[in-house]
Coordinates of C-alpha atoms and ligand atoms in Angstrom, one line a residue:
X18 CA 93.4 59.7 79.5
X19 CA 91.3 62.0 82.2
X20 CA 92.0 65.6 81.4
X21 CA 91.1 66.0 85.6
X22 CA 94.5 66.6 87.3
X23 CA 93.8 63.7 89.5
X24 CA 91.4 60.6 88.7
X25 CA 88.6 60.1 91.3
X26 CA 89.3 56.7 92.6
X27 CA 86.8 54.1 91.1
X28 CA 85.3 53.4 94.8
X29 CA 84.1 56.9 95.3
X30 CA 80.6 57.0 96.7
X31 CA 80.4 53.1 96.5
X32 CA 76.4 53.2 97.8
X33 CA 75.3 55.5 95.0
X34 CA 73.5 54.0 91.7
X35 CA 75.6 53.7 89.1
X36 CA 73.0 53.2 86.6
X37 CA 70.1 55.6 87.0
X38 CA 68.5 54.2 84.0
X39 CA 68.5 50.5 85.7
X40 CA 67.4 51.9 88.7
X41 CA 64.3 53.6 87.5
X42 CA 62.7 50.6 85.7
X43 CA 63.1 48.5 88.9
X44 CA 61.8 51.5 91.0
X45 CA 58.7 51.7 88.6
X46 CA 58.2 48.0 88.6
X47 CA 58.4 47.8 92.6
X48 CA 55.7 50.9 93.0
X49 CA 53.4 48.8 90.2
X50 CA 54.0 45.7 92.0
X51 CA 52.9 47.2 95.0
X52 CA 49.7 49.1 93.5
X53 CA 49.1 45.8 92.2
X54 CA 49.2 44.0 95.9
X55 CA 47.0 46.3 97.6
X56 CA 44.7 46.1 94.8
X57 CA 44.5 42.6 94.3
X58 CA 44.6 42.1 98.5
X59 CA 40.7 40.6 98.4
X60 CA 42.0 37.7 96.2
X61 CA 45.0 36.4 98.4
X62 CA 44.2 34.6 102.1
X63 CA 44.4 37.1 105.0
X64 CA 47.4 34.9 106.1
X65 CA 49.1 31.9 106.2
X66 CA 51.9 30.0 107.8
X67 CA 55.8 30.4 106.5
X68 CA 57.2 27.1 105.6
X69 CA 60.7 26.0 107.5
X70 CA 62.0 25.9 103.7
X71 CA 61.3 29.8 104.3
X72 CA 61.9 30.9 107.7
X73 CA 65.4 29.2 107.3
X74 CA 66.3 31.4 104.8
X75 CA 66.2 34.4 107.2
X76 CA 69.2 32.6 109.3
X77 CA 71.6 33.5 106.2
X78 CA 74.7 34.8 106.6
X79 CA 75.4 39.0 106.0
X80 CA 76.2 39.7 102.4
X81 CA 79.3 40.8 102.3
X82 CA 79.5 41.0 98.3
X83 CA 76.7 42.2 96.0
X84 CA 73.7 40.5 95.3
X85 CA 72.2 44.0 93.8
X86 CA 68.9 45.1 93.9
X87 CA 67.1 43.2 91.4
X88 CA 68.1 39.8 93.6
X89 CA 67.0 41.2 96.9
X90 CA 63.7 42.6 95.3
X91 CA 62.6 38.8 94.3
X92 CA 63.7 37.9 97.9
X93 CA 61.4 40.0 99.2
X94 CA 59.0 39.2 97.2
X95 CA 59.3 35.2 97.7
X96 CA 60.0 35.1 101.1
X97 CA 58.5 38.8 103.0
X98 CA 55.8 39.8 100.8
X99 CA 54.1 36.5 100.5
X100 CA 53.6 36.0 104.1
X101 CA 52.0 38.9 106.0
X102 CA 50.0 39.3 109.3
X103 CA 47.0 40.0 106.9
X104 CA 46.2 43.8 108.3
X105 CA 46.0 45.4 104.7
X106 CA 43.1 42.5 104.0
X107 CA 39.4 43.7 104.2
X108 CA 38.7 40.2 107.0
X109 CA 41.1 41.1 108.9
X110 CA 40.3 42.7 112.5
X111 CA 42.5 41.2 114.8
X112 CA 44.0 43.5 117.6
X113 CA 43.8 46.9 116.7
X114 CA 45.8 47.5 113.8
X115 CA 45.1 49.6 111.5
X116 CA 44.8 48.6 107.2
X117 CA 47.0 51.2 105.6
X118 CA 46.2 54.1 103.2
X119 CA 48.1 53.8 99.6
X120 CA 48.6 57.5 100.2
X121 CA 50.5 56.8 103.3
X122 CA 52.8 54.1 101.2
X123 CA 53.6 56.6 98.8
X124 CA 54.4 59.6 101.3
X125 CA 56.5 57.1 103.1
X126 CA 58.7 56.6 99.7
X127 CA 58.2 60.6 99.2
X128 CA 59.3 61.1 102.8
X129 CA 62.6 58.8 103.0
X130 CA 63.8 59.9 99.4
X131 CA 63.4 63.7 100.5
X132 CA 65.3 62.3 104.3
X133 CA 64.9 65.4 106.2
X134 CA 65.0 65.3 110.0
X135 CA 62.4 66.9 112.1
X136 CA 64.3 66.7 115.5
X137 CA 64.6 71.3 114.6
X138 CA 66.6 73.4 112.3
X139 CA 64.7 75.6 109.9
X140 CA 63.0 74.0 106.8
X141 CA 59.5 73.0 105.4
X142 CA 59.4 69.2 107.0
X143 CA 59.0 71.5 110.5
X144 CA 56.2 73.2 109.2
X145 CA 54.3 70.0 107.5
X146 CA 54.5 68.8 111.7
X147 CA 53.5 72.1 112.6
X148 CA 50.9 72.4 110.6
X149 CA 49.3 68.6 111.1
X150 CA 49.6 69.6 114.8
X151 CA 47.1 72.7 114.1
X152 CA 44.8 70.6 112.3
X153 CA 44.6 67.7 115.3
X154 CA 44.2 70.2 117.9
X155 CA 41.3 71.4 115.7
X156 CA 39.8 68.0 115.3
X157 CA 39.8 67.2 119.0
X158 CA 39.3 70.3 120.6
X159 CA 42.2 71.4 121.9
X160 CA 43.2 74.9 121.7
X161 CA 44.9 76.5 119.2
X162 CA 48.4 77.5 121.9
X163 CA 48.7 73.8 122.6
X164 CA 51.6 72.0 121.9
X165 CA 52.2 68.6 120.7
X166 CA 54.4 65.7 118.5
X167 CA 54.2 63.3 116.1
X168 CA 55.5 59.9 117.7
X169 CA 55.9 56.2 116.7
X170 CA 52.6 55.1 118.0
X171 CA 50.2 54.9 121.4
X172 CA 52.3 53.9 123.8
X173 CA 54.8 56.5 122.9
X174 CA 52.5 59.0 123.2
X175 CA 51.2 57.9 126.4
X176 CA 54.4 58.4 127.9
X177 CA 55.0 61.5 126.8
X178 CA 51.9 62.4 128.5
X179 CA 52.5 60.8 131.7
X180 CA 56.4 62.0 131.6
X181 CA 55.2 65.8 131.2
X182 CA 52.1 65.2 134.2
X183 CA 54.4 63.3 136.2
X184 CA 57.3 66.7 135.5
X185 CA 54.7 69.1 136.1
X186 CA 52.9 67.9 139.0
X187 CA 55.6 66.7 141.2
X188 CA 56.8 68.6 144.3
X189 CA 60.0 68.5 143.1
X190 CA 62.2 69.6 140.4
X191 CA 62.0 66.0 139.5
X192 CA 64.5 66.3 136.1
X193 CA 66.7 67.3 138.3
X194 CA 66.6 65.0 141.8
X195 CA 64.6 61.8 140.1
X196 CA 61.5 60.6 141.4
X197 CA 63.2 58.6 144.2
X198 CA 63.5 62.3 146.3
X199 CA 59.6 62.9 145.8
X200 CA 58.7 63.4 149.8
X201 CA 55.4 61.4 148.6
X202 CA 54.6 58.3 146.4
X203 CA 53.3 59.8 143.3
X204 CA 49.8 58.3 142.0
X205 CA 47.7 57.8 139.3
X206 CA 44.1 56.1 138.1
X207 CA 43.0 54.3 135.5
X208 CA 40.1 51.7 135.2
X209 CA 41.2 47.8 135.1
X210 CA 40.6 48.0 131.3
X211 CA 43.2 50.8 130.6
X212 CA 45.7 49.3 128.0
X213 CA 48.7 48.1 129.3
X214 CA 50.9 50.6 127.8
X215 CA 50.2 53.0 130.8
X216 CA 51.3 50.3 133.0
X217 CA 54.8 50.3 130.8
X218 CA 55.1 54.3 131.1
X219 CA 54.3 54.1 134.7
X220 CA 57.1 52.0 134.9
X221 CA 59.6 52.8 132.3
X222 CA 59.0 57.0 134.5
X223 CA 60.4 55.1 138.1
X224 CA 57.1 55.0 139.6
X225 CA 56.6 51.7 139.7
X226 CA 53.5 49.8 138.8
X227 CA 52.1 50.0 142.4
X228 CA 51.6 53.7 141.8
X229 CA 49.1 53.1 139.2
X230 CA 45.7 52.4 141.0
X231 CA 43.7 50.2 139.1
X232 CA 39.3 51.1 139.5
X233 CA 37.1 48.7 138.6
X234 CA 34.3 49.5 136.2
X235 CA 31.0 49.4 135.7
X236 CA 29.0 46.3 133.6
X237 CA 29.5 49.0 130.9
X238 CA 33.3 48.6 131.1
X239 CA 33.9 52.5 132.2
X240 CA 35.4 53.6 135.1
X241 CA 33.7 53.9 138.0
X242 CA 33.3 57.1 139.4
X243 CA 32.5 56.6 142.4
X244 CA 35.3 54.1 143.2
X245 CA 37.9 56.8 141.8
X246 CA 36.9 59.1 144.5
X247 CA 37.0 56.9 147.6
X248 CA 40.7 55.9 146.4
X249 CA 42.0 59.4 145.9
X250 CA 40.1 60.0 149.2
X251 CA 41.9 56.9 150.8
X252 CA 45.1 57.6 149.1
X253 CA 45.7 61.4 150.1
X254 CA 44.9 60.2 153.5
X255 CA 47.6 57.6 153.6
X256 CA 49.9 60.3 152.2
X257 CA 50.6 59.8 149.1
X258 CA 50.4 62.0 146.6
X259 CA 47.5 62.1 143.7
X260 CA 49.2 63.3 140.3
X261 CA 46.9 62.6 137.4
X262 CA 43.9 60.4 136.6
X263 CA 44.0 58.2 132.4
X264 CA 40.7 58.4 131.0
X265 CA 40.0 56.0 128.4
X266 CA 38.7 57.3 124.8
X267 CA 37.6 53.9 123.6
X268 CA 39.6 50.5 125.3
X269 CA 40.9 47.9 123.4
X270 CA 39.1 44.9 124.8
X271 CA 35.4 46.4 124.1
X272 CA 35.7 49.7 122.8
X273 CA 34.1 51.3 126.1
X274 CA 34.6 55.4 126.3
X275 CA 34.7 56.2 130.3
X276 CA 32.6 59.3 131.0
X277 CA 35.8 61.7 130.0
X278 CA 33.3 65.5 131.1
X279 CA 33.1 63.5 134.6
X280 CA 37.0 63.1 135.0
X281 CA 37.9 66.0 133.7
X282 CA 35.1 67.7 136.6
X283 CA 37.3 65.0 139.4
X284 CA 40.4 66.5 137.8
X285 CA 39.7 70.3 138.0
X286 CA 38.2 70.1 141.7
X287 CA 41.0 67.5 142.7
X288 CA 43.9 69.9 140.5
X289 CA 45.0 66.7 139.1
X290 CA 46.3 66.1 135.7
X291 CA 44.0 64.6 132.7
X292 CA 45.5 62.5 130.3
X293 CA 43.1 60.7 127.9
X294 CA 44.6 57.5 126.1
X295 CA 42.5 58.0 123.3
X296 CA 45.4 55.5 121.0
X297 CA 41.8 53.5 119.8
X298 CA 38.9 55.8 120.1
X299 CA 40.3 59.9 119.8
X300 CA 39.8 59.6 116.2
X301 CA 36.0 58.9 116.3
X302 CA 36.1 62.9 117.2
X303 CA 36.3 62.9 113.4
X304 CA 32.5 61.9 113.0
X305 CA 29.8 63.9 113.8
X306 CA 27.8 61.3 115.3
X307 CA 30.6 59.4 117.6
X308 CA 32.2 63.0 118.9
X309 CA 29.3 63.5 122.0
X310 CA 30.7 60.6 123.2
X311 CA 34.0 61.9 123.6
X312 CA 32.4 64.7 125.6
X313 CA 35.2 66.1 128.0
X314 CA 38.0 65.1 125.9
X315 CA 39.0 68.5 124.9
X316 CA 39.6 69.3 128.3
X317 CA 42.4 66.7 129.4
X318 CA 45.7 68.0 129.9
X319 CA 46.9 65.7 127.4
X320 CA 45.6 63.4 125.3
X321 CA 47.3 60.2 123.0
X322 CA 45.6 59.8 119.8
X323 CA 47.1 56.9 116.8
X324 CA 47.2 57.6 113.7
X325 CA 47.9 54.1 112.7
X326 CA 44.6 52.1 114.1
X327 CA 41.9 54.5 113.7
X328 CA 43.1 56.7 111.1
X329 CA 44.3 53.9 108.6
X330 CA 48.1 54.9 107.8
X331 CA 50.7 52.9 107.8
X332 CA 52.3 51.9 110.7
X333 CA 54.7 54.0 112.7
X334 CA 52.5 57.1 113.2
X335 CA 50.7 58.7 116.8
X336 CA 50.7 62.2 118.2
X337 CA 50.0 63.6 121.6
X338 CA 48.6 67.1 122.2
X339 CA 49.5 69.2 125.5
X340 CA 47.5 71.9 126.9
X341 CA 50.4 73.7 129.0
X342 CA 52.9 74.0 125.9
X343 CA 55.6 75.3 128.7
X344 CA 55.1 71.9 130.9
X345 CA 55.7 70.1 127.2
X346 CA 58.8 71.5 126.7
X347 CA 59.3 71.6 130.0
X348 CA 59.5 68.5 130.9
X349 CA 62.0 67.3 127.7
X350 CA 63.8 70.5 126.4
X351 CA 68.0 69.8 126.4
X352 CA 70.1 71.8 124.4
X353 CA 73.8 71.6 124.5
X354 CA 76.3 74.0 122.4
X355 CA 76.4 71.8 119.7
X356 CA 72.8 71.9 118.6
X357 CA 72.1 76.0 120.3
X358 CA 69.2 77.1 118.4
X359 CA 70.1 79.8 115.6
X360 CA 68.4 83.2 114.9
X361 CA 68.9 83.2 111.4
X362 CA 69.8 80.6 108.7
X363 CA 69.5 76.3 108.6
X364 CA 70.0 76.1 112.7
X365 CA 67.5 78.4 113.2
X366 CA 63.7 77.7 113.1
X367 CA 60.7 78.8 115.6
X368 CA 60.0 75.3 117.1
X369 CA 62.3 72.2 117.8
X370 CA 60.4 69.1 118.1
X371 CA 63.4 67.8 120.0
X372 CA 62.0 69.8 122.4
X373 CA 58.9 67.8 123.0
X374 CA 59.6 64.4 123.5
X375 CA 62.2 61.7 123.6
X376 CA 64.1 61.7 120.2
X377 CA 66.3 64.0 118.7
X378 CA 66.8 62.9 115.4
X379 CA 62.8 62.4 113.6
X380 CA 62.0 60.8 110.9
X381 CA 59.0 62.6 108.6
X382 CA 56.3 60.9 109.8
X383 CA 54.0 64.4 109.3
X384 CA 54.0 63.6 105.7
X385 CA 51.5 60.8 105.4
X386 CA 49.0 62.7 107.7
X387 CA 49.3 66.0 105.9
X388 CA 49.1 64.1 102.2
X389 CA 46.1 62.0 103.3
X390 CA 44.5 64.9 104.8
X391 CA 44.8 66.8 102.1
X392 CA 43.9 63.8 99.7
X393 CA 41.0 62.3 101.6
X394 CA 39.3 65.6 103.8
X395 CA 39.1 65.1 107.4
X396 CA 35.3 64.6 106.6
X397 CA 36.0 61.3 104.6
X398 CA 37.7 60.0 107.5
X399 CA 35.1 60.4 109.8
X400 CA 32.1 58.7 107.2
X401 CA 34.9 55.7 107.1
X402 CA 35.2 55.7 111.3
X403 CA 31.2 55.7 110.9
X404 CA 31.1 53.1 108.6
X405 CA 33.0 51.2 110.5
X406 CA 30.7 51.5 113.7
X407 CA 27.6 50.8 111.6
X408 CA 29.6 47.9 110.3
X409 CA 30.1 46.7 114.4
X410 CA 25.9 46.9 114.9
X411 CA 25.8 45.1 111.4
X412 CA 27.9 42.0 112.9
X413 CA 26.6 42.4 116.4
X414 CA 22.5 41.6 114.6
X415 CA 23.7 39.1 112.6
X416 CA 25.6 37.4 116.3
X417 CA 22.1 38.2 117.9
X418 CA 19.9 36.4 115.3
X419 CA 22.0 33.3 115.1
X420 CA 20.6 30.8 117.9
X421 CA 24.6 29.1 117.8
X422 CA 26.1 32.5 118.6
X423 CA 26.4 34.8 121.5
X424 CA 27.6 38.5 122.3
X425 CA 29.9 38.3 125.2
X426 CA 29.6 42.5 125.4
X427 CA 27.5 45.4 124.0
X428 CA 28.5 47.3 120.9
X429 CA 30.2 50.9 122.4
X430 CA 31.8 51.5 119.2
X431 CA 33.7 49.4 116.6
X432 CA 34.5 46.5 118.5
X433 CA 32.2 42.9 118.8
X434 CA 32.8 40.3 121.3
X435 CA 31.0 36.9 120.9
X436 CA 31.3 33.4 120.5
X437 CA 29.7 30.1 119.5
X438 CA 27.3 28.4 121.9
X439 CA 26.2 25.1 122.7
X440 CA 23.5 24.9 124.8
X441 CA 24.9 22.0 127.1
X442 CA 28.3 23.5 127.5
X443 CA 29.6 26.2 129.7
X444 CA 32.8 27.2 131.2
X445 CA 36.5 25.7 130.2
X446 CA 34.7 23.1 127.5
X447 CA 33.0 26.2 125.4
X448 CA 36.3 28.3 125.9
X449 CA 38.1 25.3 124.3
X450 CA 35.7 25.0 121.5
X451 CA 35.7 29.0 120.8
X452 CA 39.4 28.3 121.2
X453 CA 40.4 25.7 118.5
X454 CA 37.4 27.7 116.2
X455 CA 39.2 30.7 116.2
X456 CA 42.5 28.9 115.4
X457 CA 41.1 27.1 112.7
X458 CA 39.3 30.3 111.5
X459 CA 42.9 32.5 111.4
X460 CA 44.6 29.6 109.5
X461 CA 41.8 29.2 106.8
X462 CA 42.9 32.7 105.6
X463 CA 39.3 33.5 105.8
X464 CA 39.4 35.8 108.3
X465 CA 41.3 36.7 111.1
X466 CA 39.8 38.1 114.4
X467 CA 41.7 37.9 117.4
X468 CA 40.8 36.7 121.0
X469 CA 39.8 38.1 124.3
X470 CA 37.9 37.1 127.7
X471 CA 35.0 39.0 128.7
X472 CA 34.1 38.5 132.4
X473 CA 36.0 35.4 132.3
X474 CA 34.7 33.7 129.2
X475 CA 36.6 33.3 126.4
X476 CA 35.6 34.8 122.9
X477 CA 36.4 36.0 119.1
X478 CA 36.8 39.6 119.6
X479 CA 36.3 42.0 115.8
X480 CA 37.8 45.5 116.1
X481 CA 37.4 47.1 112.7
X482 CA 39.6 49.7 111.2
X483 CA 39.7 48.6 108.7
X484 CA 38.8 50.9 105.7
X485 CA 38.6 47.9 102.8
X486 CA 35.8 45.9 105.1
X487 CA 32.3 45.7 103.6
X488 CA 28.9 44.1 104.7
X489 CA 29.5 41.4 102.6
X490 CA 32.7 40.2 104.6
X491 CA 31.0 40.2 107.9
X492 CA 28.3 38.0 106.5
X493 CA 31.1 35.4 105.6
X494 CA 32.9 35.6 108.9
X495 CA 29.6 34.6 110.3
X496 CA 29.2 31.7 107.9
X497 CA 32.7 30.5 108.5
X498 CA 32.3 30.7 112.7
X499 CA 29.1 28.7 112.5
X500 CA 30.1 25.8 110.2
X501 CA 33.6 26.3 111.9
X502 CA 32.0 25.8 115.9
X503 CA 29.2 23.0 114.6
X504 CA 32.5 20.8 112.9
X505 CA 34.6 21.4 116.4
X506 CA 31.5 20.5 118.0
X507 CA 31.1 17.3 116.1
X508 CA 34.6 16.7 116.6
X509 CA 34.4 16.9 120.4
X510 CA 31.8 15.0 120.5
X511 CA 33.6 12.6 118.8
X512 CA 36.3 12.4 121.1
X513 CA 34.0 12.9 124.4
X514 CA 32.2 9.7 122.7
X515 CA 35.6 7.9 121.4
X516 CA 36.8 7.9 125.3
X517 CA 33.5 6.9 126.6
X518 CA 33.3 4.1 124.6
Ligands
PLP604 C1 47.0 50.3 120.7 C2 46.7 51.0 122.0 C3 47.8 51.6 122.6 C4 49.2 51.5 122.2 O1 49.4 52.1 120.9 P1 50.6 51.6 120.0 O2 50.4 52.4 118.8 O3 50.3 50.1 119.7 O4 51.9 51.8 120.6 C5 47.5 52.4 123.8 N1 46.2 52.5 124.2 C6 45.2 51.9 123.6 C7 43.8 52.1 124.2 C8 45.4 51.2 122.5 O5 44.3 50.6 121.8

């Protein structure tokens, strides 16, 4: 008999735990399972192919009853854990992706139990934002009135950029009469390696990917000055109209830094806006040693910076700094009755970051910067960006020395290019043999680079951020590639031989 005057219905709250107790030995279990994985990460293959036995089992139908937690928990153990891209594995450099932080896995469980959202209101998530925002204007220059957010990645933050130059530089009120009433085309310049998220902003902002001149570069891969200047020349004679110029802090093909104090000197005499993708290379601002190369970065009018390549947290985490905090807001501030900003209580709060950028409600992606900063230092970031470049000039000797190997571009920072040789091969036959090498390579498990072209021949391209990496693992990549290239080499051989005969 309930002494309440009425009994709750038994499906109250249906999604809460019932059993706290339960709950809390499974949650222990899962955070020493995964201590244990990232631990262990060395002794597993950096990745392997899913049976069909196991890709079929994602074509299930929805669960409409129960299974409970335990149940999915061994799922994803079987069947999601097992089979990774490999990122988290010290021989893993494929792309630009960066190895994730255990510090970042644990804010991320701090972060979604604590749920706050950062799109404004007034509460201490804001500040953690607020506050990581100081620090990164610190690390790259940027002064201390700048404004910035926290987004989901590079690409993100590129637009952002290019949305707030495109805003502020346009001859019209453009949120209001759309770029299609602009009495002149918009453009803007980047070099032919600029990453082809500025080619998706350009076009995702209504410019349309014509508007994006494309300079060539140098043997160095930077852009080339000189050839930036006779196209702004030729374009603002054809009428259109010059907007803002992408600088490159580090590309993704070869890790090449254009010379960012000689755009930003274009951009000032031109008045045109500086936006530095600097998704890859910002970060190297972090290391003594690196940050002259970024020379001229602190003076873009925006720059993109990841969190998730160069800075090793988990993925789902870039930022982009503004110089002109009233363009920022500018160019996304929208506030309708229903979310008016309060001067005192929950709905109040100094700064909205709804008010910056594309997304209203934001998850707490702040935490995992501010707990690894505070963890970590700033300083051991930049040794570990350091080590990593040393680690580049480590695996770009031990190319150089081997007569069966060959760099296909210099060293500019943490990136090698190169590929097995054979002295009587060239063109489409050598790409073929680097080709099925590299395959063979990534499904060993041994090591997983990815691929690129450089000046038309093809190549295994190592980007290292990758914190768990050491000598030792470069020295085995190099091992594999040769005995890999000489048994493709043999086997096409074999086959020229096999049809010859
Ligand atoms: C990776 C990368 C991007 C895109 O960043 P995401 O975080 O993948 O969205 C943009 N520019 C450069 C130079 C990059 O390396």
């Amino acid at each position: 008999m309930s002494n309440q005057l009425i009994d709750a219905p038994a499906h109250e709250a249906p999604l809460d735990p019932n059993d706290w107790t339960e709950l809390r030995v499974l949650a222990h279990r899962m955070v020493d399972d995964m201590l244990g994985f990232l631990e262990d990460v060395r002794e597993r293959p950096v990745w392997q192919p899913m049976p069909e036995s196991v890709t079929t089992r994602f074509q299930g139908p929805v669960p409409i009853e129960a299974e409970g937690l335990a149940r999915a928990y061994d799922d994803f153990r079987s069947d999601v854990l097992t089979y990774p891209l490999g990122n988290i594995h010290p021989r893993f450099w494929g792309w630009v992706i960066g190895s994730g932080l255990p510090v970042g896995m644990l804010a991320e469980m701090l972060a979604a139990g604590m749920n706050p959202n950062l799109g404004g209101a007034s509460h201490a998530a804001n500040l953690v934002e607020a506050q990581v925002l100081s620090w990164f204007k610190e690390l790259l220059g940027f002064p201390a009135e700048a404004s910035g957010v926290l987004v989901s990645g590079g690409s993100i933050a590129n637009l952002v950029g290019l949305t707030v130059a495109r805003n502020a530089r346009a001859e019209i009120d453009l949120r209001r009469y759309g770029v299609a009433a602009s009495p002149r085309p918009m453009t803007l310049y980047a070099s032919t390696e600029t990453h082809s998220s500025i080619q998706r902003a350009v076009e995702i902002l209504g410019l349309g990917r014509e508007a994006l001149r494309l300079i060539p570069c140098g043997s160095d891969f930077r852009i080339d000055l000189a050839a930036l200047a006779d196209t702004l020349a030729a374009d603002r004679a054809a009428g259109r109209l010059p907007f803002c110029v992408v600088g490159n802090a580090g590309t993704t093909n070869t890790g090449a830094i254009d010379d960012l104090a000689g755009l930003a000197r274009i951009c000032a005499e031109e008045k045109l806006w500086f936006h530095v993708d600097g998704a890859f290379g910002a970060l190297a601002a972090l290391s003594p040693t690196l940050r002259p190369a970024l020379d001229g970065m602190e003076r873009a009018d925006s720059v993109a910076f990841d969190l998730h390549k160069w800075f090793y947290l988990p993925i789902g985490i870039g930022g982009v700094l503004v110089r002109d905090e009233a363009a920022h807001r500018g160019a996304f501030t929208l506030t309708p009755d229903y979310l008016r900003h309060a001067e005192r209580g929950p709905a109040a709060g100094e700064r909205w970051f709804s008010d910056y950028g594309p997304e209203l409600s934001r998850p707490f992606r702040a935490l995992k910067v501010w707990l690894a900063l505070k963890t970590h230092g700033a300083a051991a970031f930049g040794r570990a960006i350091d080590e990593n470049v040393e680690q580049a000039h480590y695996l770009a000797a031990l190319v150089s020395v081997a007569p069966d190997l060959e760099l296909l571009a210099p060293v500019a920072l943490n990136i090698v290019c190169f590929r097995y040789r054979v002295a009587e091969l060239t063109g489409a036959a050598l790409d073929d043999l680097n080709q099925e090498l590299l395959l063979r390579l990534q499904e060993s498990g041994v090591a997983l680079p990815s691929n690129t072209t450089v000046h038309g021949r093809y190549g295994l391209r190592v980007a290292i951020t990758n914190h768990r990496s050491r000598h030792d693992d470069f020295d085995l990549l190099v091992s594999e590639v040769r005995r890999l290239g000489q048994d493709v080499e043999a086997a096409m051989r074999g086959a020229a031989s096999a049809t010859t005969a």
